[in-house]
XYZ file of C-alpha atoms in Angstrom:
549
model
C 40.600 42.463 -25.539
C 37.147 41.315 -27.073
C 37.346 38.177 -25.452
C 38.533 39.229 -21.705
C 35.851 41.330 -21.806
C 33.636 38.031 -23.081
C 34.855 36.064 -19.943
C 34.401 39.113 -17.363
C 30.472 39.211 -18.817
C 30.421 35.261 -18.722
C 31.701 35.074 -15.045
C 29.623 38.191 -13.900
C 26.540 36.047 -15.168
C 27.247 33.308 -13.765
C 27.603 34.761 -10.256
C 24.007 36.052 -11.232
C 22.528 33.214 -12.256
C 24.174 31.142 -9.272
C 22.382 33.722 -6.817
C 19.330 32.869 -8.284
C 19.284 36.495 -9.662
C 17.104 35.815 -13.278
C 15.042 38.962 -12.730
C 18.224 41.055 -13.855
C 18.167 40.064 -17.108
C 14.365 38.185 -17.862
C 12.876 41.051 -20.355
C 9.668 40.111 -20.767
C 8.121 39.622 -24.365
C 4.272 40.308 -24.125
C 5.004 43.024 -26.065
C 6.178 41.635 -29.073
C 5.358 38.756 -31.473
C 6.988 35.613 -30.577
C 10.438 35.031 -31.860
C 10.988 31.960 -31.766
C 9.777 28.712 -33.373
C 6.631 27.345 -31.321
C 6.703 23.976 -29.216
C 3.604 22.810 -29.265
C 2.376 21.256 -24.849
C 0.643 18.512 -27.154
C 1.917 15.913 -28.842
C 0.051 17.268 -31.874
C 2.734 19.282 -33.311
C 0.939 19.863 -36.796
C -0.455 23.027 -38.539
C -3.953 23.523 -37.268
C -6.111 25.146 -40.206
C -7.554 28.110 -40.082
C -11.083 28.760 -40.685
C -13.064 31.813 -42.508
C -14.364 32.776 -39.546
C -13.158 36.158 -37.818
C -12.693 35.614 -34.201
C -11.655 39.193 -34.291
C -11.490 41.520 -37.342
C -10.094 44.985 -37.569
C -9.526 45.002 -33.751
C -13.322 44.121 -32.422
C -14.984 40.797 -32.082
C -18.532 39.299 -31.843
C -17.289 36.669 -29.554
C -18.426 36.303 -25.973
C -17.608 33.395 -23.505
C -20.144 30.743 -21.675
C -20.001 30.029 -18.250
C -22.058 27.337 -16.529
C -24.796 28.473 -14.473
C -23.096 26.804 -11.502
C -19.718 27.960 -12.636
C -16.619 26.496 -10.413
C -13.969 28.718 -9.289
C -11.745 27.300 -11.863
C -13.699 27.900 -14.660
C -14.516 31.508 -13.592
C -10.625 31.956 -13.086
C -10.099 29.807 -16.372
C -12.290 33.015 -18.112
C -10.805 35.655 -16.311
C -7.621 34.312 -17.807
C -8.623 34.012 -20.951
C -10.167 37.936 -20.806
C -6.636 39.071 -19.474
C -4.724 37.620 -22.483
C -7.395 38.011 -25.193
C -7.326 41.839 -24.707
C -3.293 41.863 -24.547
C -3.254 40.009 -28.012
C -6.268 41.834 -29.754
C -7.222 45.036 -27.575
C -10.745 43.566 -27.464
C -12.060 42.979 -24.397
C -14.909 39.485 -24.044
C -17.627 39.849 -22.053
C -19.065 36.800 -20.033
C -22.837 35.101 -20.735
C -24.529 32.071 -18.622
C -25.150 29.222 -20.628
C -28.904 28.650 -19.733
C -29.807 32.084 -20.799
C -28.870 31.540 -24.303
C -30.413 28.858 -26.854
C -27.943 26.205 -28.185
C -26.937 27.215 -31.968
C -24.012 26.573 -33.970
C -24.010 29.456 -35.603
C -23.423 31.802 -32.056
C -19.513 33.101 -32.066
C -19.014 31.674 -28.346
C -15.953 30.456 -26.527
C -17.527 27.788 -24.203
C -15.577 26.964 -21.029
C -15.925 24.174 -18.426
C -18.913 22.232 -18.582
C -21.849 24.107 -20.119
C -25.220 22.883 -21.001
C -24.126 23.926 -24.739
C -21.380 21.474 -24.635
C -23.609 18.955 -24.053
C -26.039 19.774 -26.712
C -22.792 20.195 -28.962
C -22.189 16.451 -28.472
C -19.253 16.371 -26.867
C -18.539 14.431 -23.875
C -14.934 14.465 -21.793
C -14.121 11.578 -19.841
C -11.461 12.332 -16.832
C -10.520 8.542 -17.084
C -9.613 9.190 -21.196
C -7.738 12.519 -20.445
C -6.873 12.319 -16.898
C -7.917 15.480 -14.419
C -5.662 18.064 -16.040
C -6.235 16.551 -19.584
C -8.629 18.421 -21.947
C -10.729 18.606 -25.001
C -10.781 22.008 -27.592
C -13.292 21.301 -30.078
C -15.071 23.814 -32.715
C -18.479 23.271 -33.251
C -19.685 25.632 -36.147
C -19.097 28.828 -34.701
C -18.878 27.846 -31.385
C -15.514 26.714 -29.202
C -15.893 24.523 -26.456
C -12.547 24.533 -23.920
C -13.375 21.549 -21.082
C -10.735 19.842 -18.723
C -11.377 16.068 -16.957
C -11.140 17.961 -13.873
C -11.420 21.862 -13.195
C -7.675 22.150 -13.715
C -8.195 20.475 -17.023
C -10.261 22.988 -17.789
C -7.660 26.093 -17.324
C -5.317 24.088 -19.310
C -7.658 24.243 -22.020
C -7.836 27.831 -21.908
C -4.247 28.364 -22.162
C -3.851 25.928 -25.172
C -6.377 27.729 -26.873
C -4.864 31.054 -26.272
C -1.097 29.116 -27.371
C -3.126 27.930 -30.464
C -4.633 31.043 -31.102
C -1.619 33.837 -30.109
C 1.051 31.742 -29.967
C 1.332 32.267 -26.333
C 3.348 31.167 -24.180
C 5.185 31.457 -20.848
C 8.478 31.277 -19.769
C 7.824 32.099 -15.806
C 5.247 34.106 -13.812
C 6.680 37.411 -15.593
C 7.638 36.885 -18.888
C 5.526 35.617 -21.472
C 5.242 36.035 -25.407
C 2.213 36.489 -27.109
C 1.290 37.656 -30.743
C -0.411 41.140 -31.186
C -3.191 42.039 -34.104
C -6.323 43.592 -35.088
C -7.422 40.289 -37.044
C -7.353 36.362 -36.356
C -9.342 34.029 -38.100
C -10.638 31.252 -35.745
C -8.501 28.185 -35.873
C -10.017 24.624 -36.765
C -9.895 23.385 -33.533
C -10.128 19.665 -32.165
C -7.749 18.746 -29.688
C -7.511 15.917 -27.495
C -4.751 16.318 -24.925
C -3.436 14.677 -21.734
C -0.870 14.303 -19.530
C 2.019 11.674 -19.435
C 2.138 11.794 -15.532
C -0.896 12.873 -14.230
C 0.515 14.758 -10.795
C 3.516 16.570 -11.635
C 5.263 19.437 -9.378
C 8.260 20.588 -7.740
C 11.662 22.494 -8.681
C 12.911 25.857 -8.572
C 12.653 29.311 -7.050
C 9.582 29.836 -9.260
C 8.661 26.891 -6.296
C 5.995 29.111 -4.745
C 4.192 30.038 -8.216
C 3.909 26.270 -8.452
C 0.000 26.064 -7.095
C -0.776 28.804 -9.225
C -1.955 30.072 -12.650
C 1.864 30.102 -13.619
C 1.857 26.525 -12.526
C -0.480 26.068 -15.522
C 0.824 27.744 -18.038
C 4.514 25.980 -17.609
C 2.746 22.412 -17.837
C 2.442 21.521 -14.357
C -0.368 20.149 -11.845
C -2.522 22.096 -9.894
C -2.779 19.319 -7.368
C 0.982 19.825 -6.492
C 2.338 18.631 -3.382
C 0.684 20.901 -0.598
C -2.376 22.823 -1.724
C -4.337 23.497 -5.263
C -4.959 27.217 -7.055
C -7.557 28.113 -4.347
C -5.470 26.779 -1.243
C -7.064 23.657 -1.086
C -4.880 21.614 1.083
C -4.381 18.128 -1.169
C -1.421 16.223 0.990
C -1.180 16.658 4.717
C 1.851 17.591 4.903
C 4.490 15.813 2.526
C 5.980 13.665 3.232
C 6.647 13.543 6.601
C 3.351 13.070 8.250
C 3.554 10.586 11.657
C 5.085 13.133 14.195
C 2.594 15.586 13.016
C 0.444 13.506 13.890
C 1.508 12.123 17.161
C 4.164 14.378 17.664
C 7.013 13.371 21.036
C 6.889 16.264 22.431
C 2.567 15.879 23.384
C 2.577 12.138 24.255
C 6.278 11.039 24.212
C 6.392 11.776 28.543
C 3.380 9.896 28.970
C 4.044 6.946 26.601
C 8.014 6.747 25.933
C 7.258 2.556 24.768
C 5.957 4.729 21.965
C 8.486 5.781 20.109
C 12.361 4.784 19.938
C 15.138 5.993 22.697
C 16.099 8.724 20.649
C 12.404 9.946 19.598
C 13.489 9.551 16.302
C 11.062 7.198 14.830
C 7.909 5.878 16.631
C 7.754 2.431 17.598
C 6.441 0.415 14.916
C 5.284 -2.388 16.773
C 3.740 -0.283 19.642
C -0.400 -0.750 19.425
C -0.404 2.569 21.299
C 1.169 4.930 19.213
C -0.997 2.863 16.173
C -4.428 3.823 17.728
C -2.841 7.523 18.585
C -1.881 7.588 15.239
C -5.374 6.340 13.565
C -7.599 8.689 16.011
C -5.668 11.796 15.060
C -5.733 10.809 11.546
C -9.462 10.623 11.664
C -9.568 14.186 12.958
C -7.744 15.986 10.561
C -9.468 13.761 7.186
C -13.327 15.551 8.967
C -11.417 18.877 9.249
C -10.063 18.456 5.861
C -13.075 17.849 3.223
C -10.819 18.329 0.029
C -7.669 16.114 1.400
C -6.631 13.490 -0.592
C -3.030 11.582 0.376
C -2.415 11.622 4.060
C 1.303 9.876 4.109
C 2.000 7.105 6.526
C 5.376 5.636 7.339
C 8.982 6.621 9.178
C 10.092 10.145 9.745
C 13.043 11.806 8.710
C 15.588 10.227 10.720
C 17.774 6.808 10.935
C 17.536 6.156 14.201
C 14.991 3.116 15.008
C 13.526 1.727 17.854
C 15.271 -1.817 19.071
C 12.969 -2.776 21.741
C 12.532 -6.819 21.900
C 9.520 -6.803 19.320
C 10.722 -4.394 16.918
C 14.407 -6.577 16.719
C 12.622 -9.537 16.658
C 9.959 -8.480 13.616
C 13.212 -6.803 11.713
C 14.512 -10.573 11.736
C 11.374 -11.553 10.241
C 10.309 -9.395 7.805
C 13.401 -6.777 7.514
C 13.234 -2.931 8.694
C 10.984 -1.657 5.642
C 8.856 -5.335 5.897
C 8.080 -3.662 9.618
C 7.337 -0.402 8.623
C 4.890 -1.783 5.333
C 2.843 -4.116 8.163
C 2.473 -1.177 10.118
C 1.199 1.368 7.129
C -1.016 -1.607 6.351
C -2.720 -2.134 9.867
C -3.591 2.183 9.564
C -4.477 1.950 6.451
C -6.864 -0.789 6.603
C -8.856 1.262 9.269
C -8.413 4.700 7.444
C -9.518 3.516 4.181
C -12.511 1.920 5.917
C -13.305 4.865 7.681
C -13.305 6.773 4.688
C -15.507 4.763 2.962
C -18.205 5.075 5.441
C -17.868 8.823 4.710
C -18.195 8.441 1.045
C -14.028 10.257 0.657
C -11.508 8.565 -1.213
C -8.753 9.208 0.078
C -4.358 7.367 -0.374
C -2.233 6.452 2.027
C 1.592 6.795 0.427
C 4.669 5.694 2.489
C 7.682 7.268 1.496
C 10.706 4.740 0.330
C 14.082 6.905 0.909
C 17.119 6.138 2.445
C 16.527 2.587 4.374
C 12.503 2.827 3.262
C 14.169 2.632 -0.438
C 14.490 -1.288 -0.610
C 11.547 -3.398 -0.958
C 10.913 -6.636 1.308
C 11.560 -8.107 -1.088
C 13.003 -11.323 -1.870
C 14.663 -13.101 -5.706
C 12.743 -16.259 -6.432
C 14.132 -18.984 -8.160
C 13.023 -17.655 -11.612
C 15.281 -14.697 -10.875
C 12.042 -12.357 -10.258
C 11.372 -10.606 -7.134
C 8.481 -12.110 -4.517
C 7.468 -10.225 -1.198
C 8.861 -11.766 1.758
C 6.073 -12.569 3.132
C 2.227 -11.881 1.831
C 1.784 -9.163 4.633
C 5.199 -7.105 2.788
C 2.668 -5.802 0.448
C 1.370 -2.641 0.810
C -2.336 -1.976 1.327
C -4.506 -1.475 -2.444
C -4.431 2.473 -0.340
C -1.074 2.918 -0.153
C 0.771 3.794 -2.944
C 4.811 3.935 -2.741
C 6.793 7.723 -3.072
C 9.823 6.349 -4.386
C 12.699 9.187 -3.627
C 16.219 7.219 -3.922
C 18.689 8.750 -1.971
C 21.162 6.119 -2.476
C 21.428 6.194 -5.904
C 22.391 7.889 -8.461
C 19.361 9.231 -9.743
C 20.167 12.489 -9.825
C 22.924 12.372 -12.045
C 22.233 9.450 -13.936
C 18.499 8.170 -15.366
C 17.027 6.299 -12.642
C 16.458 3.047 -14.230
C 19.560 2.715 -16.222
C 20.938 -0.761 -15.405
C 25.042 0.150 -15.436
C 24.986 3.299 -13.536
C 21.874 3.022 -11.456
C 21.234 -0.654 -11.012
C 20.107 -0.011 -7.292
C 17.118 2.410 -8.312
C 16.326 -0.179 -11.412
C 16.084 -3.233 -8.851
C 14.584 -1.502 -6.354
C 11.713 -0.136 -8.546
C 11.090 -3.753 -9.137
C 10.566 -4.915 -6.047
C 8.481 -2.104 -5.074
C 6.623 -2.673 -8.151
C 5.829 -6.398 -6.487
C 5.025 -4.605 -3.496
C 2.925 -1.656 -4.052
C -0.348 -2.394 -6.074
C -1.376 1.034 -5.438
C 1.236 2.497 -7.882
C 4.113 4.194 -7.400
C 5.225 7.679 -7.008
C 8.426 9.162 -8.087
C 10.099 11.880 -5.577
C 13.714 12.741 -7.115
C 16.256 15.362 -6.559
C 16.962 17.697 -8.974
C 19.950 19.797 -7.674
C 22.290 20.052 -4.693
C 20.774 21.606 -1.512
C 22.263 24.166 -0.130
C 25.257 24.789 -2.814
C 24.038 27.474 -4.711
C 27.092 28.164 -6.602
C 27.359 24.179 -7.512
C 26.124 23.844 -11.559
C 23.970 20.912 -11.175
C 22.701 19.197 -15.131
C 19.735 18.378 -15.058
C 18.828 18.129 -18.541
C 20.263 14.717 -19.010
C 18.248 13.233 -16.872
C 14.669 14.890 -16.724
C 13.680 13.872 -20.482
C 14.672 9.525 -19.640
C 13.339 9.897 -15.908
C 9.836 11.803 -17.304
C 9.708 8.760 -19.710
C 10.168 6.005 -17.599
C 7.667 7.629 -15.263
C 5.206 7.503 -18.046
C 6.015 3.895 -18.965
C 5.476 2.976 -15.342
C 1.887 5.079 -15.438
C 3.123 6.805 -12.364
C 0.664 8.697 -9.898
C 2.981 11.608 -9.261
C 6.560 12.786 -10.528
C 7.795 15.438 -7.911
C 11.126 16.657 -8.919
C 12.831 18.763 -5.514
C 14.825 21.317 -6.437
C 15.885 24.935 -4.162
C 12.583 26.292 -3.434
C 14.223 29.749 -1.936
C 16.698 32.363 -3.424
C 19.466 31.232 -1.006
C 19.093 27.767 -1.663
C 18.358 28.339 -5.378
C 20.409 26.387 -8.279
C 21.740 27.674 -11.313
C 18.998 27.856 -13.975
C 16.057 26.833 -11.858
C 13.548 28.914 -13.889
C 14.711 27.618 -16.992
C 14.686 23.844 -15.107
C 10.841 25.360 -14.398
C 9.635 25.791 -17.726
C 11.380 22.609 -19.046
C 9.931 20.694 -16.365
C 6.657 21.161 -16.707
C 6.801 20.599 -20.402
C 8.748 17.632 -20.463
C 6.836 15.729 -17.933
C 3.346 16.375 -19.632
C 4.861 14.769 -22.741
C 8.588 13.103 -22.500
C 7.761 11.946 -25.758
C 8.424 14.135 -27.973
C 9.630 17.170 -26.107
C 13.338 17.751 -26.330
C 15.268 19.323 -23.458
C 17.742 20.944 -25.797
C 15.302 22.593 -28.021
C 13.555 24.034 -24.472
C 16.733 24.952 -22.934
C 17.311 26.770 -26.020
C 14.026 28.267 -26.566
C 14.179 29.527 -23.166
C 16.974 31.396 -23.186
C 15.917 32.950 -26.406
C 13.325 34.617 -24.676
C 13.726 34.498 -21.289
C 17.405 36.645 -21.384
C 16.925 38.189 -24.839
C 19.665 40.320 -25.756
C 22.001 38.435 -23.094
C 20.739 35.042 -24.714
C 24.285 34.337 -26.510
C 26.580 34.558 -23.506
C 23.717 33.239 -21.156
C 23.820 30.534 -23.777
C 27.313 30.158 -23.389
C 28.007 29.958 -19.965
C 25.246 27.362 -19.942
C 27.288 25.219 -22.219
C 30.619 25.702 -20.493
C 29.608 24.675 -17.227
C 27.780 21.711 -18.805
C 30.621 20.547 -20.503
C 32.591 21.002 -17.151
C 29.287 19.004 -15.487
C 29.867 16.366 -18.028
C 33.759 15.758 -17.376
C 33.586 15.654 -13.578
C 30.686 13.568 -13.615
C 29.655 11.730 -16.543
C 32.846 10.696 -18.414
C 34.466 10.065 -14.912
C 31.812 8.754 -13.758
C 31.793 9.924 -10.106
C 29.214 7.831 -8.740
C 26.805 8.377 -5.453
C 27.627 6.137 -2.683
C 25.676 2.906 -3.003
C 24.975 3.684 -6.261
C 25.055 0.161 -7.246
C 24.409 -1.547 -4.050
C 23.454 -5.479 -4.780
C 20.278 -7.342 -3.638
C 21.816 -10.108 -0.945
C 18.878 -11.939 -0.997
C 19.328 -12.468 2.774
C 15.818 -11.055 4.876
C 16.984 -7.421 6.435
C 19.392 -6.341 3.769
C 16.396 -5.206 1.315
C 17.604 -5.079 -2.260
């Protein structure tokens, strides 16, 4: 009887967590001390020593926190933050001080953030190019803690290590947190240097919309994100999709139909009109948009191309994707000269999917890959959003050479072909099959590190970014995320998948637990040890101009 009641509670949860449902059974912790062993979001997984100093003794403090002067919204958000959480773990609430009204002295109790004068004086410097924008420093000085970022968002990543240092907390979505509750902490010998693998990371889950937010932060990931930053500030126009937003059919397609292909679903890419439409609209938005910094260039989402005379003719030459790369190039080259004048700095990505995927690439003698022709190469603007669709790079890691071999060979080429960088764009789940268990755990942690290897500029991972559409576990693939791809190193999916549903479902953790393993070991049979592969999976390089890799 026991167990039919087990597997009634198992399959009732699973419709629940299938729906996307979490909420029913997330109770969140910040009442209680945390439960659980910590994970460190540093490498630095070793004791940090405490001090003799009180940062708060029988439930009051003497420590205030230092603003700049000229204090960015960040950092005042960053302090805000750190007020919020440093009264929920000690009942003591900090009060805020400008750092040019006080004299420098190690001996003041002060929790520095951003970049004061006093951190200066301290003799501390943080280098974005050492730490990367969202990297960070925590350093004690005396008395005195100094929290600073590479970038603004480095900065509120600070704050949250120190308060995970500090209270041991720690979040698990934008409800539930732990943290640890007391009338006394002694300050903790602090001196942390801390970066990111990947230093763009976003995407995944129904959480999807707390993604350019604080929560964003506290799971690991990027403010810069894919659309806009904490504050709204737009980063990407649009992404990735970008030309018919640009010059968009249905304003200039009656006028100019040599502009785009019969079916309007591509432009033309060897029409000089639609280029100059394309580069004068472009210029518009980049003066309306101060803060912008990837406008994307290349073919829409559609595989229907234009076969006028020219276009058939270049495809001979230089393949489809060869095409498409000469055309980002002749935009680029004007954009990225245009923005120079103006002092921005500003990237131009194509996006490689479907036929984009394969390189123009060709295998030289040695067996290496070589453009097809010097103008294959994309612009030193235009960095390369790899998203294979024909691959197997959901299910499998996406440079294994037996059961992705196309992804592994056409990273190569693209390698050859995009000085820029690269860009990774996977996908994590299966659109619009909610009820569909999709494993993503046995990919994330070898994808994250090749990313890292590769020194990528951005690891978006799609997942369902709406209730309906949501996967199984998307919180949980959240908070795992955004601490695997900050350090792939030495973060184990397991131990997070674990941790998470310690405290994420709490009393409901064991039969969450469960169900979590069943339908992974039901994942693994239909498509590991099967090995039910994605079409193309394994499609070969021909070698022969227009086939790609």
């Amino acid at each position: 009887m026991k167990n039919s009641l087990k597997r009634i509670i198992i399959l009732v949860l699973s419709i629940i967590v299938c729906l996307g449902c979490f909420s029913t059974f997330a109770g969140c912790n910040k009442n209680n001390t945390v439960v659980s062993p910590q994970l460190p979001s540093t490498s630095d997984t070793s004791e940090i020593a405490k001090t003799n100093i009180d940062l708060v003794k029988d439930g009051a403090t003497d420590y205030v926190i230092m603003l700049p002067s000229s204090a960015s919204r960040y950092e005042d958000y960053a302090a805000s933050e750190l007020i919020k959480y440093f009264k929920d773990a000690t009942n003591c609430t900090l009060t805020t001080i400008i750092d040019q009204k006080v004299p420098f002295n190690v001996d003041n109790k002060i929790i520095s953030i951003g970049r004061t004068s006093h951190l200066v004086s301290a003799g501390i410097t943080v280098d974005p190019l050492e730490v990367k924008n969202d990297g960070y420093v925590i350093k004690r000085v005396g008395n005195n803690v100094y929290l600073c970022g590479g970038a603004d968002s480095g900065t509120v990543h600070a704050t949250y290590q120190f308060l995970y240092r500090q209270f041991n907390f720690e979040t698990f979505s934008s409800t539930v947190y732990n943290i640890t509750k007391g009338l006394n902490f002694k300050l903790l010998d602090l001196n942390i240097i801390d970066s990111p693998a990947i230093a763009v990371r976003s995407g995944v889950g129904t959480e999807g919309g707390e993604l350019y937010t604080a929560t964003a932060i506290k799971y690991g990931y990027t403010f810069g994100g894919t659309s806009s930053k904490l504050f709204n500030e737009q980063s990407w126009y649009y992404f990735p999709h970008t030309t018919f937003k640009l010059v968009t059919p249905a304003t200039y397609a009656a006028a100019h139909p040599d502009w785009y292909a019969a079916s309007l679903g591509q432009p033309c890419f060897t029409s000089t009109g639609f280029k100059q439409q394309f580069i004068t609209n472009a210029i518009e938005v980049i003066n309306k948009n101060p803060g912008l910094d990837y406008l994307p260039i290349g073919a829409e989402d559609s595989m229907e191309y234009c076969n006028c005379e020219d276009c058939t003719r270049e495809k001979e030459l230089y393949t489809l994707v060869g095409i498409i790369v000469r055309w980002v190039n002749d935009i680029a080259t004007e954009l990225d000269a245009y923005c120079k004048s103006i002092g921005r700095d500003m990237q131009f990505p194509l996006l490689g999917y479907y036929d984009t995927e394969y390189a123009p690439v060709k295998l030289a003698s040695d067996g290496t890959y070589e453009p097809i022709d010097p103008s294959c190469v994309l612009h030193e603007a235009c960095p390369i959003i790899f998203a294979p669709m024909n691959t197997g790079a959901s299910l499998y890691p996406i440079a294994d050479p037996d059961l992705n071999r196309a992804a592994l060979t056409n990273i190569q080429g693209w390698e050859v072909c995009a000085p820029a960088g690269m860009m990774f764009y996977l996908y994590g789940g299966k659109d619009f099959h909610s009820f569909e268990f999709f494993d993503l755990s046995y990919v994330v942690g070898a994808n994250a590190r090749i990313g890292a290897d590769k020194d990528l500029l951005m690891f978006y991972q799609q997942g369902g970014n709406n209730i309906p559409n949501a996967w199984a576990f998307d919180v949980m693939y959240s908070y795992m995320f955004g601490k695997i791809l900050w350090d792939p190193y030495s973060m184990d999916a397991q131990v997070l998948i674990e941790r998470f549903m310690k405290n994420y479902y709490n009393e409901a953790a064991d039969l969450m637990l469960e169900y979590y393993y069943m339908m992974k070991s039901f994942f693994k049979l239909t498509y590991m040890e099967l090995k039910i592969k994605p079409e193309n999976y394994d499609k070969p390089f021909s070698g022969t101009p227009g086939d790609g890799i």
